Amino acid sequence: MNDKFKEYFRGILGGQELEEFLRQVQDGESVKKALRINTLLCKPKQKLIADVFDLEPLLWNSTGYFYKSKIAIGNTDHYKRGHVYSQEASSQVAAELLDVKEKQVILDLCASPGSKTTHIAALAKNNAFIIANEIDSTRYLKLRNNLRHYGVICHAISSLDPMHFAQNYTNIFDRILVDAPCTGEGMYFKFPAVLNHWNMKTVKFNARRQKNILTRAFEALKPGGKIVYSTCTLNLEENEKVVDYLLKKYLGNAKLENIDMKHLGLSGTKDGTGEKRKAKEPMLKLWPQEFQTGGFFACVITKTSATEMAPVKEKVKLTSRQKRQAAHRVSTKFTEAKASWKICSRKEVLSVENMINQVLEFGGFKTPENFVIVKKDNTYFLQHSAFYRRFQDLPVRSLGLPILVKHENGSKKATPECLRWLNIE
Ligand SMILES: C[S@@+](CC[C@H](N)C(=O)[O-])C[C@H]1O[C@@H](n2cnc3c(N)ncnc32)[C@H](O)[C@@H]1O
């Protein structure tokens, strides 16, 4: 066990709790596996799922469950059909706290691989506009594939620095999730060897980066809008102190909300420090030893009045990989921009709807309200119309759900994503 890690947490936790924490943080075996039912493609608590997975409900998310199964989740039919998302239990609290409503404009700033984007889309019933941003281009494909696999129509994917949103979309978003890159102490159980490399230098590097990301996110938030700031780490530097930094920087514009622990089913439970949780608390830390989960931190900040963008003076050190990627982004940023997406005419829309209805025995497919059909190369996509109303200049990499492909011989075929979404796979 890394002595510096132990010493650091001795400053936060008492004797008994510290021992339990240190044991749990290294013990992957005792962490309970969890999933979330993807209500975009499947009804909650579908009996079939209950039969296969032996489910135990999570306190803080009505569509989340601990499960036991002899079959790896990735090999099940439920997974292949996009009915279940394998998601660490504690992290399922983040989207729940975002207070998502239909028709909102939502930014998920650090989105890949998309566990929380898919959760947000499910809460919005696919009827909000979500920009899923992932700065690391190598993580983009995983995000895109997940959003398609789980039937998220209402999204665009970008790979931009958070600064882009602060500069170009100041005071715009109803909701922003900042699920920040962090040291990941709450996930050490997956790779206990990482614990040996824990040090304050890395913690501080992450904290500086998180302050920068959270500040830029806050600037893009609409007055009255809410940010959830979350990490899967447990130290104070990357959590409480990052939030304090923002509240001081934007004193008078930012308010830390009280989280309704009762609503989350957590009031009265003991937290990792051995304290009893109150009905309302400003920050939530789920300690690994409490419910045999990974560790997680989350809080909710409201913007009380408009802000201007703070001058750029942060010197965030990028890794050499991030520098290469930034250069790549500048050169390729606009290659997949709006010019290549063509909105279909009324006539084309009817023809796409007809073709999909030929595949469906029962017919009746109609482009949902607030959505448009767009053609790119040989594929037709269903997309949220908010993109065309408000985000035409956003350099996106992917938009919406592919529903129909035109083959070289002229034949057209509904995509697997479309069939899954229409539930007839
Ligand atoms: C904790 S992960 C996100 C997990 C994701 N929200 C989910 O639930 O599936 C943090 C993400 O932040 C991205 N990231 C790294 N540096 C960043 C930066 N400077 N600005 C924004 N995002 C960054 C990482 O590439 C990583 O994908």
Tab-separated table of C-alpha atoms and ligand atoms in Angstrom:
chain	number	residue	atom	x	y	z
A	1	MET	CA	0.000	0.000	0.000
A	2	ASN	CA	1.250	3.456	-0.963
A	3	ASP	CA	2.113	5.286	2.308
A	4	LYS	CA	1.400	8.739	0.891
A	5	PHE	CA	-2.095	7.630	-0.138
A	6	LYS	CA	-2.717	6.136	3.301
A	7	GLU	CA	-1.453	9.287	5.051
A	8	TYR	CA	-3.590	11.538	2.885
A	9	PHE	CA	-6.793	9.658	3.659
A	10	ARG	CA	-5.892	9.339	7.352
A	11	GLY	CA	-6.467	13.110	7.377
A	12	ILE	CA	-10.068	12.590	6.205
A	13	LEU	CA	-11.241	9.271	7.653
A	14	GLY	CA	-11.197	7.845	11.178
A	15	GLY	CA	-9.509	4.531	12.181
A	16	GLN	CA	-12.248	1.982	11.453
A	17	GLU	CA	-13.470	3.804	8.322
A	18	LEU	CA	-9.919	4.230	7.058
A	19	GLU	CA	-9.220	0.511	7.346
A	20	GLU	CA	-12.458	-0.370	5.536
A	21	PHE	CA	-11.747	2.212	2.848
A	22	LEU	CA	-8.211	0.949	2.251
A	23	ARG	CA	-9.422	-2.608	2.030
A	24	GLN	CA	-12.301	-1.819	-0.308
A	25	VAL	CA	-10.289	0.442	-2.584
A	26	GLN	CA	-8.047	-2.499	-3.532
A	27	ASP	CA	-10.594	-5.274	-3.528
A	28	GLY	CA	-12.287	-5.589	-6.906
A	29	GLU	CA	-13.974	-8.850	-5.867
A	30	SER	CA	-16.281	-7.254	-3.338
A	31	VAL	CA	-17.447	-4.416	-5.619
A	32	LYS	CA	-20.975	-5.216	-6.737
A	33	LYS	CA	-21.595	-5.233	-10.474
A	34	ALA	CA	-24.229	-2.787	-11.671
A	35	LEU	CA	-26.251	-1.978	-14.752
A	36	ARG	CA	-28.745	0.576	-15.895
A	37	ILE	CA	-31.821	-0.311	-17.885
A	38	ASN	CA	-31.819	1.716	-21.082
A	39	THR	CA	-35.353	3.051	-21.133
A	40	LEU	CA	-34.832	4.408	-24.652
A	41	LEU	CA	-35.039	0.872	-26.011
A	42	CYS	CA	-36.662	-1.135	-23.250
A	43	LYS	CA	-39.284	-0.746	-20.562
A	44	PRO	CA	-37.953	-0.411	-17.004
A	45	LYS	CA	-38.043	-3.534	-14.861
A	46	GLN	CA	-38.867	-5.693	-17.839
A	47	LYS	CA	-39.453	-9.163	-16.421
A	48	LEU	CA	-37.057	-10.769	-18.856
A	49	ILE	CA	-34.189	-8.742	-17.488
A	50	ALA	CA	-35.106	-9.477	-13.905
A	51	ASP	CA	-35.100	-13.209	-14.664
A	52	VAL	CA	-31.660	-13.232	-16.179
A	53	PHE	CA	-29.865	-10.820	-13.912
A	54	ASP	CA	-31.121	-11.266	-10.340
A	55	LEU	CA	-31.536	-7.545	-9.790
A	56	GLU	CA	-31.227	-5.480	-6.594
A	57	PRO	CA	-32.434	-1.858	-7.021
A	58	LEU	CA	-30.043	1.038	-6.458
A	59	LEU	CA	-31.180	3.617	-3.938
A	60	TRP	CA	-30.245	6.616	-6.069
A	61	ASN	CA	-31.478	5.676	-9.537
A	62	SER	CA	-34.792	4.005	-10.269
A	63	THR	CA	-33.465	2.422	-13.483
A	64	GLY	CA	-30.201	1.214	-11.894
A	65	TYR	CA	-29.546	-2.185	-10.328
A	66	PHE	CA	-26.841	-4.275	-8.766
A	67	TYR	CA	-26.905	-7.613	-10.520
A	68	LYS	CA	-25.509	-11.101	-10.393
A	69	SER	CA	-25.179	-13.116	-13.530
A	70	LYS	CA	-23.147	-16.095	-14.578
A	71	ILE	CA	-22.986	-14.800	-18.152
A	72	ALA	CA	-20.803	-11.756	-18.891
A	73	ILE	CA	-23.180	-8.908	-19.566
A	74	GLY	CA	-21.572	-8.198	-22.954
A	75	ASN	CA	-22.560	-11.679	-24.139
A	76	THR	CA	-26.235	-11.370	-23.317
A	77	ASP	CA	-29.028	-10.689	-25.731
A	78	HIS	CA	-30.106	-7.749	-23.574
A	79	TYR	CA	-26.764	-6.071	-24.144
A	80	LYS	CA	-26.810	-6.783	-27.879
A	81	ARG	CA	-30.252	-5.210	-28.122
A	82	GLY	CA	-29.159	-2.128	-26.188
A	83	HIS	CA	-31.498	-2.867	-23.283
A	84	VAL	CA	-28.869	-2.696	-20.543
A	85	TYR	CA	-25.832	-0.493	-20.003
A	86	SER	CA	-23.131	-1.877	-17.766
A	87	GLN	CA	-22.424	1.147	-15.548
A	88	GLU	CA	-20.692	1.434	-12.199
A	89	ALA	CA	-23.387	1.959	-9.548
A	90	SER	CA	-22.086	5.119	-7.862
A	91	SER	CA	-21.582	6.928	-11.174
A	92	GLN	CA	-25.291	6.544	-11.928
A	93	VAL	CA	-25.988	9.402	-9.536
A	94	ALA	CA	-24.528	12.096	-11.837
A	95	ALA	CA	-27.252	12.244	-14.492
A	96	GLU	CA	-29.914	11.855	-11.777
A	97	LEU	CA	-28.654	15.071	-10.161
A	98	LEU	CA	-28.747	17.036	-13.410
A	99	ASP	CA	-32.531	17.530	-13.183
A	100	VAL	CA	-32.984	16.819	-16.874
A	101	LYS	CA	-36.193	17.889	-18.576
A	102	GLU	CA	-37.449	17.426	-22.101
A	103	LYS	CA	-36.598	20.182	-24.620
A	104	GLN	CA	-33.521	21.357	-22.714
A	105	VAL	CA	-30.228	22.148	-24.431
A	106	ILE	CA	-27.617	20.066	-22.645
A	107	LEU	CA	-23.819	19.877	-22.840
A	108	ASP	CA	-22.000	16.766	-21.652
A	109	LEU	CA	-18.520	18.246	-21.714
A	110	CYS	CA	-16.338	15.185	-20.969
A	111	ALA	CA	-18.508	12.515	-22.502
A	112	SER	CA	-16.696	9.373	-23.677
A	113	PRO	CA	-17.526	6.490	-23.484
A	114	GLY	CA	-21.035	7.884	-22.985
A	115	SER	CA	-22.472	6.149	-19.942
A	116	LYS	CA	-23.819	9.427	-18.616
A	117	THR	CA	-24.814	10.812	-22.042
A	118	THR	CA	-27.005	7.750	-22.616
A	119	HIS	CA	-28.483	8.149	-19.131
A	120	ILE	CA	-29.220	11.852	-19.757
A	121	ALA	CA	-30.872	11.011	-23.099
A	122	ALA	CA	-33.032	8.413	-21.359
A	123	LEU	CA	-34.100	10.934	-18.702
A	124	ALA	CA	-34.967	13.405	-21.475
A	125	LYS	CA	-36.873	10.653	-23.348
A	126	ASN	CA	-34.756	11.422	-26.420
A	127	ASN	CA	-36.437	14.806	-26.571
A	128	ALA	CA	-33.717	17.267	-25.621
A	129	PHE	CA	-30.686	18.380	-27.606
A	130	ILE	CA	-27.472	16.962	-26.176
A	131	ILE	CA	-23.997	17.916	-27.281
A	132	ALA	CA	-21.668	15.107	-26.228
A	133	ASN	CA	-18.142	16.533	-26.300
A	134	GLU	CA	-14.996	14.438	-26.020
A	135	ILE	CA	-11.679	16.237	-26.368
A	136	ASP	CA	-9.678	13.036	-26.880
A	137	SER	CA	-10.195	12.006	-30.484
A	138	THR	CA	-9.120	8.430	-29.785
A	139	ARG	CA	-12.134	8.114	-27.466
A	140	TYR	CA	-14.575	9.559	-29.989
A	141	LEU	CA	-15.495	6.292	-31.759
A	142	LYS	CA	-16.425	4.507	-28.563
A	143	LEU	CA	-18.726	7.404	-27.692
A	144	ARG	CA	-20.311	7.484	-31.140
A	145	ASN	CA	-20.878	3.732	-31.206
A	146	ASN	CA	-22.406	3.719	-27.739
A	147	LEU	CA	-24.797	6.574	-28.494
A	148	ARG	CA	-25.934	4.765	-31.625
A	149	HIS	CA	-26.132	1.361	-29.970
A	150	TYR	CA	-28.320	2.724	-27.165
A	151	GLY	CA	-30.672	4.584	-29.514
A	152	VAL	CA	-29.741	8.175	-28.617
A	153	ILE	CA	-31.177	10.246	-31.457
A	154	CYS	CA	-31.071	13.694	-29.919
A	155	HIS	CA	-27.327	14.296	-29.990
A	156	ALA	CA	-24.346	15.814	-31.725
A	157	ILE	CA	-20.753	14.813	-30.968
A	158	SER	CA	-17.877	17.291	-30.949
A	159	SER	CA	-14.205	17.046	-29.967
A	160	LEU	CA	-13.499	20.525	-28.692
A	161	ASP	CA	-11.595	22.217	-25.910
A	162	PRO	CA	-14.041	23.462	-23.218
A	163	MET	CA	-12.832	26.969	-24.080
A	164	HIS	CA	-14.688	26.717	-27.412
A	165	PHE	CA	-18.023	26.557	-25.589
A	166	ALA	CA	-17.160	29.413	-23.238
A	167	GLN	CA	-16.150	31.596	-26.177
A	168	ASN	CA	-18.891	30.736	-28.665
A	169	TYR	CA	-21.814	29.695	-26.475
A	170	THR	CA	-21.601	31.969	-23.449
A	171	ASN	CA	-24.701	31.745	-21.188
A	172	ILE	CA	-26.462	29.240	-23.494
A	173	PHE	CA	-26.907	25.762	-22.000
A	174	ASP	CA	-29.767	24.724	-19.684
A	175	ARG	CA	-27.719	21.898	-18.203
A	176	ILE	CA	-24.030	20.956	-18.284
A	177	LEU	CA	-22.412	17.823	-16.976
A	178	VAL	CA	-18.711	18.114	-16.150
A	179	ASP	CA	-17.667	14.535	-15.410
A	180	ALA	CA	-14.057	15.573	-15.174
A	181	PRO	CA	-10.857	13.638	-15.907
A	182	CYS	CA	-9.370	12.771	-12.514
A	183	THR	CA	-6.959	10.505	-10.643
A	184	GLY	CA	-9.758	7.910	-10.401
A	185	GLU	CA	-9.191	6.824	-6.791
A	186	GLY	CA	-12.751	5.490	-6.700
A	187	MET	CA	-11.925	3.095	-9.549
A	188	TYR	CA	-8.592	1.807	-8.209
A	189	PHE	CA	-10.282	-1.505	-7.402
A	190	LYS	CA	-10.194	-2.214	-11.147
A	191	PHE	CA	-6.408	-1.736	-11.368
A	192	PRO	CA	-5.010	-1.835	-7.798
A	193	ALA	CA	-1.431	-1.500	-9.106
A	194	VAL	CA	-2.188	2.151	-9.979
A	195	LEU	CA	-2.350	2.817	-6.251
A	196	ASN	CA	1.434	2.433	-6.041
A	197	HIS	CA	1.867	5.463	-8.290
A	198	TRP	CA	-0.472	7.796	-6.377
A	199	ASN	CA	1.186	11.150	-5.622
A	200	MET	CA	0.210	14.745	-4.864
A	201	LYS	CA	1.823	16.060	-8.044
A	202	THR	CA	-0.672	14.165	-10.197
A	203	VAL	CA	-3.544	15.151	-7.927
A	204	LYS	CA	-2.572	18.822	-8.282
A	205	PHE	CA	-2.149	18.523	-12.061
A	206	ASN	CA	-5.684	17.164	-12.267
A	207	ALA	CA	-7.063	19.824	-9.936
A	208	ARG	CA	-5.637	22.627	-12.117
A	209	ARG	CA	-7.169	21.041	-15.217
A	210	GLN	CA	-10.514	20.540	-13.472
A	211	LYS	CA	-10.646	24.196	-12.354
A	212	ASN	CA	-10.092	25.242	-15.940
A	213	ILE	CA	-12.752	22.884	-17.340
A	214	LEU	CA	-15.343	23.771	-14.693
A	215	THR	CA	-14.783	27.515	-15.175
A	216	ARG	CA	-15.231	27.275	-18.937
A	217	ALA	CA	-18.315	25.106	-18.498
A	218	PHE	CA	-19.808	27.602	-16.064
A	219	GLU	CA	-19.340	30.410	-18.565
A	220	ALA	CA	-21.321	28.442	-21.166
A	221	LEU	CA	-24.191	27.854	-18.715
A	222	LYS	CA	-27.400	29.857	-19.024
A	223	PRO	CA	-28.541	31.976	-16.046
A	224	GLY	CA	-30.910	29.710	-14.106
A	225	GLY	CA	-29.143	26.664	-15.570
A	226	LYS	CA	-27.441	23.919	-13.591
A	227	ILE	CA	-24.060	22.206	-13.730
A	228	VAL	CA	-23.291	18.864	-12.181
A	229	TYR	CA	-19.586	18.590	-11.391
A	230	SER	CA	-18.533	15.002	-10.782
A	231	THR	CA	-15.431	12.843	-10.524
A	232	CYS	CA	-14.678	9.237	-9.636
A	233	THR	CA	-12.011	10.325	-7.181
A	234	LEU	CA	-12.187	11.022	-3.457
A	235	ASN	CA	-9.499	13.530	-2.437
A	236	LEU	CA	-10.436	17.097	-1.500
A	237	GLU	CA	-8.159	18.816	-4.053
A	238	GLU	CA	-10.047	17.475	-7.085
A	239	ASN	CA	-13.508	17.788	-5.580
A	240	GLU	CA	-14.457	20.198	-2.783
A	241	LYS	CA	-11.545	22.577	-3.519
A	242	VAL	CA	-12.319	22.760	-7.249
A	243	VAL	CA	-15.918	23.667	-6.422
A	244	ASP	CA	-14.773	26.267	-3.856
A	245	TYR	CA	-12.494	27.781	-6.506
A	246	LEU	CA	-15.426	28.268	-8.894
A	247	LEU	CA	-17.729	29.654	-6.198
A	248	LYS	CA	-15.095	32.228	-5.222
A	249	LYS	CA	-14.235	33.120	-8.809
A	250	TYR	CA	-17.898	33.646	-9.622
A	251	LEU	CA	-19.058	34.921	-6.266
A	252	GLY	CA	-22.500	36.438	-6.883
A	253	ASN	CA	-23.099	34.390	-10.063
A	254	ALA	CA	-22.845	30.846	-8.739
A	255	LYS	CA	-24.774	29.010	-6.036
A	256	LEU	CA	-24.045	25.566	-4.651
A	257	GLU	CA	-27.358	23.687	-4.379
A	258	ASN	CA	-28.336	21.448	-1.514
A	259	ILE	CA	-28.691	17.898	-2.763
A	260	ASP	CA	-31.901	16.203	-1.701
A	261	MET	CA	-30.463	13.102	-0.012
A	262	LYS	CA	-33.954	11.971	0.888
A	263	HIS	CA	-34.938	11.919	-2.766
A	264	LEU	CA	-31.815	9.856	-3.514
A	265	GLY	CA	-32.729	7.433	-0.738
A	266	LEU	CA	-29.547	8.332	1.146
A	267	SER	CA	-30.697	10.431	4.089
A	268	GLY	CA	-29.986	8.635	7.354
A	269	THR	CA	-27.446	6.301	5.740
A	270	LYS	CA	-23.907	6.522	7.103
A	271	ASP	CA	-21.345	8.007	4.759
A	272	GLY	CA	-17.768	6.732	4.475
A	273	THR	CA	-16.587	8.904	7.347
A	274	GLY	CA	-19.137	7.271	9.663
A	275	GLU	CA	-21.381	10.391	9.769
A	276	LYS	CA	-25.150	10.099	9.299
A	277	ARG	CA	-26.324	11.845	6.140
A	278	LYS	CA	-28.813	14.688	6.591
A	279	ALA	CA	-31.945	15.198	4.462
A	280	LYS	CA	-30.072	17.796	2.400
A	281	GLU	CA	-26.337	18.250	1.886
A	282	PRO	CA	-24.318	20.446	-0.485
A	283	MET	CA	-21.951	17.780	-1.809
A	284	LEU	CA	-22.267	14.048	-2.250
A	285	LYS	CA	-19.427	11.613	-1.820
A	286	LEU	CA	-20.209	7.937	-2.232
A	287	TRP	CA	-17.378	6.065	-0.528
A	288	PRO	CA	-16.485	2.566	-1.816
A	289	GLN	CA	-16.957	0.950	1.602
A	290	GLU	CA	-20.549	2.226	1.982
A	291	PHE	CA	-22.384	0.209	-0.648
A	292	GLN	CA	-19.543	-1.900	-2.114
A	293	THR	CA	-19.365	0.330	-5.190
A	294	GLY	CA	-16.696	2.442	-6.827
A	295	GLY	CA	-16.124	5.865	-5.207
A	296	PHE	CA	-17.827	8.952	-6.629
A	297	PHE	CA	-18.183	12.683	-5.964
A	298	ALA	CA	-20.919	14.986	-7.291
A	299	CYS	CA	-22.434	18.387	-6.623
A	300	VAL	CA	-24.880	20.767	-8.319
A	301	ILE	CA	-24.128	24.423	-9.054
A	302	THR	CA	-26.745	26.899	-10.314
A	303	LYS	CA	-25.898	30.027	-12.294
A	304	THR	CA	-27.776	32.904	-10.738
A	305	SER	CA	-26.791	35.604	-13.259
A	306	ALA	CA	-25.024	35.947	-16.614
A	307	THR	CA	-21.220	35.994	-16.804
A	308	GLU	CA	-18.646	37.113	-19.298
A	309	MET	CA	-15.759	34.893	-20.249
A	310	ALA	CA	-12.819	35.266	-17.871
A	311	PRO	CA	-9.548	36.236	-19.578
A	312	VAL	CA	-7.477	33.295	-20.728
A	313	LYS	CA	-4.550	33.061	-18.389
A	314	GLU	CA	-4.516	29.460	-17.289
A	315	LYS	CA	-1.410	27.599	-18.159
A	316	VAL	CA	-2.707	24.067	-18.270
A	317	LYS	CA	0.080	21.725	-19.195
A	318	LEU	CA	-0.984	19.365	-21.956
A	319	THR	CA	0.564	15.955	-22.332
A	320	SER	CA	2.412	15.404	-25.629
A	321	ARG	CA	-0.451	13.184	-26.826
A	322	GLN	CA	-2.966	15.953	-26.084
A	323	LYS	CA	-0.758	18.479	-27.958
A	324	ARG	CA	-0.657	16.228	-31.038
A	325	GLN	CA	-4.400	15.799	-30.863
A	326	ALA	CA	-5.002	19.542	-30.522
A	327	ALA	CA	-2.991	20.130	-33.716
A	328	HIS	CA	-4.934	17.369	-35.459
A	329	ARG	CA	-8.223	18.906	-34.338
A	330	VAL	CA	-7.356	22.312	-35.778
A	331	SER	CA	-6.669	20.802	-39.187
A	332	THR	CA	-9.622	18.407	-39.302
A	333	LYS	CA	-12.113	20.323	-37.218
A	334	PHE	CA	-14.296	21.495	-40.041
A	335	THR	CA	-13.888	18.618	-42.458
A	336	GLU	CA	-17.119	17.033	-41.321
A	337	ALA	CA	-18.878	20.328	-40.770
A	338	LYS	CA	-22.324	21.356	-41.805
A	339	ALA	CA	-21.641	21.502	-45.564
A	340	SER	CA	-21.647	17.715	-45.792
A	341	TRP	CA	-25.043	17.350	-44.047
A	342	LYS	CA	-27.999	18.084	-46.308
A	343	ILE	CA	-31.479	18.449	-44.843
A	344	CYS	CA	-33.969	16.362	-46.842
A	345	SER	CA	-36.850	18.001	-48.636
A	346	ARG	CA	-40.426	17.108	-47.686
A	347	LYS	CA	-40.526	14.743	-50.676
A	348	GLU	CA	-37.320	12.956	-49.612
A	349	VAL	CA	-38.577	12.655	-46.030
A	350	LEU	CA	-41.757	10.967	-47.261
A	351	SER	CA	-39.710	8.595	-49.387
A	352	VAL	CA	-37.425	7.666	-46.430
A	353	GLU	CA	-40.479	7.146	-44.199
A	354	ASN	CA	-42.070	4.938	-46.869
A	355	MET	CA	-38.956	2.811	-47.186
A	356	ILE	CA	-38.699	2.278	-43.461
A	357	ASN	CA	-42.382	1.422	-43.333
A	358	GLN	CA	-41.868	-1.249	-45.957
A	359	VAL	CA	-39.513	-2.994	-43.540
A	360	LEU	CA	-41.894	-2.623	-40.628
A	361	GLU	CA	-44.752	-5.054	-40.822
A	362	PHE	CA	-46.996	-2.713	-38.891
A	363	GLY	CA	-45.760	0.460	-40.644
A	364	GLY	CA	-46.525	3.821	-39.084
A	365	PHE	CA	-43.006	5.273	-38.873
A	366	LYS	CA	-43.101	9.049	-38.901
A	367	THR	CA	-40.320	11.557	-38.246
A	368	PRO	CA	-40.861	12.649	-34.627
A	369	GLU	CA	-41.699	16.244	-33.799
A	370	ASN	CA	-38.529	18.406	-33.367
A	371	PHE	CA	-36.526	16.051	-35.607
A	372	VAL	CA	-35.378	16.305	-39.203
A	373	ILE	CA	-33.997	13.776	-41.667
A	374	VAL	CA	-30.588	14.619	-43.024
A	375	LYS	CA	-28.494	12.984	-45.746
A	376	LYS	CA	-24.727	12.577	-45.528
A	377	ASP	CA	-22.960	10.628	-48.272
A	378	ASN	CA	-25.134	7.522	-48.707
A	379	THR	CA	-26.747	7.536	-45.251
A	380	TYR	CA	-29.903	9.165	-43.888
A	381	PHE	CA	-29.844	10.330	-40.268
A	382	LEU	CA	-32.565	11.299	-37.860
A	383	GLN	CA	-31.441	14.465	-36.099
A	384	HIS	CA	-32.717	17.001	-33.613
A	385	SER	CA	-33.741	20.236	-35.314
A	386	ALA	CA	-32.142	22.331	-32.523
A	387	PHE	CA	-28.810	21.810	-34.240
A	388	TYR	CA	-30.019	23.722	-37.276
A	389	ARG	CA	-31.758	26.378	-35.224
A	390	ARG	CA	-28.931	27.143	-32.785
A	391	PHE	CA	-25.681	25.265	-33.406
A	392	GLN	CA	-25.046	25.469	-37.140
A	393	ASP	CA	-21.486	26.685	-36.552
A	394	LEU	CA	-20.507	23.966	-34.125
A	395	PRO	CA	-17.842	21.740	-35.707
A	396	VAL	CA	-19.457	18.383	-35.092
A	397	ARG	CA	-18.134	14.927	-35.872
A	398	SER	CA	-21.402	13.043	-35.773
A	399	LEU	CA	-25.085	13.934	-35.550
A	400	GLY	CA	-28.065	11.801	-34.618
A	401	LEU	CA	-28.987	8.231	-35.527
A	402	PRO	CA	-28.321	6.636	-38.936
A	403	ILE	CA	-31.659	5.197	-40.086
A	404	LEU	CA	-31.349	4.270	-43.746
A	405	VAL	CA	-28.439	3.432	-46.076
A	406	LYS	CA	-28.531	3.690	-49.847
A	407	HIS	CA	-26.418	0.980	-51.504
A	408	GLU	CA	-24.506	1.322	-54.764
A	409	ASN	CA	-27.111	-0.707	-56.663
A	410	GLY	CA	-29.763	1.821	-55.608
A	411	SER	CA	-31.414	-0.385	-52.971
A	412	LYS	CA	-32.070	1.114	-49.564
A	413	LYS	CA	-31.901	-0.655	-46.242
A	414	ALA	CA	-32.926	0.350	-42.730
A	415	THR	CA	-29.880	0.372	-40.410
A	416	PRO	CA	-29.565	-1.975	-37.395
A	417	GLU	CA	-29.709	1.145	-35.181
A	418	CYS	CA	-33.034	2.090	-36.745
A	419	LEU	CA	-34.486	-1.414	-36.378
A	420	ARG	CA	-33.313	-1.604	-32.766
A	421	TRP	CA	-34.807	1.795	-32.066
A	422	LEU	CA	-38.086	0.699	-33.602
A	423	ASN	CA	-37.783	-2.471	-31.536
A	424	ILE	CA	-38.035	-4.989	-34.330
A	425	GLU	CA	-34.499	-6.363	-34.506
B	1	LIG	C1	-14.281	10.539	-16.419
B	1	LIG	S1	-14.045	10.520	-18.125
B	1	LIG	C2	-15.674	10.740	-18.731
B	1	LIG	C3	-16.584	9.565	-18.574
B	1	LIG	C4	-17.941	9.799	-19.221
B	1	LIG	N1	-18.576	10.996	-18.709
B	1	LIG	C5	-18.900	8.635	-19.022
B	1	LIG	O1	-19.725	8.697	-18.125
B	1	LIG	O2	-18.837	7.672	-19.796
B	1	LIG	C6	-13.337	12.098	-18.415
B	1	LIG	C7	-13.152	12.464	-19.883
B	1	LIG	O3	-12.584	13.790	-19.941
B	1	LIG	C8	-11.740	13.861	-21.085
B	1	LIG	N2	-10.759	14.979	-20.943
B	1	LIG	C9	-9.418	14.908	-20.719
B	1	LIG	N3	-8.860	16.136	-20.697
B	1	LIG	C10	-9.857	17.012	-20.910
B	1	LIG	C11	-9.912	18.434	-21.019
B	1	LIG	N4	-8.824	19.188	-20.851
B	1	LIG	N5	-11.108	18.999	-21.269
B	1	LIG	C12	-12.231	18.237	-21.412
B	1	LIG	N6	-12.233	16.891	-21.313
B	1	LIG	C13	-11.064	16.290	-21.064
B	1	LIG	C14	-11.097	12.494	-21.126
B	1	LIG	O4	-10.648	12.198	-22.431
B	1	LIG	C15	-12.205	11.564	-20.646
B	1	LIG	O5	-12.895	10.976	-21.717
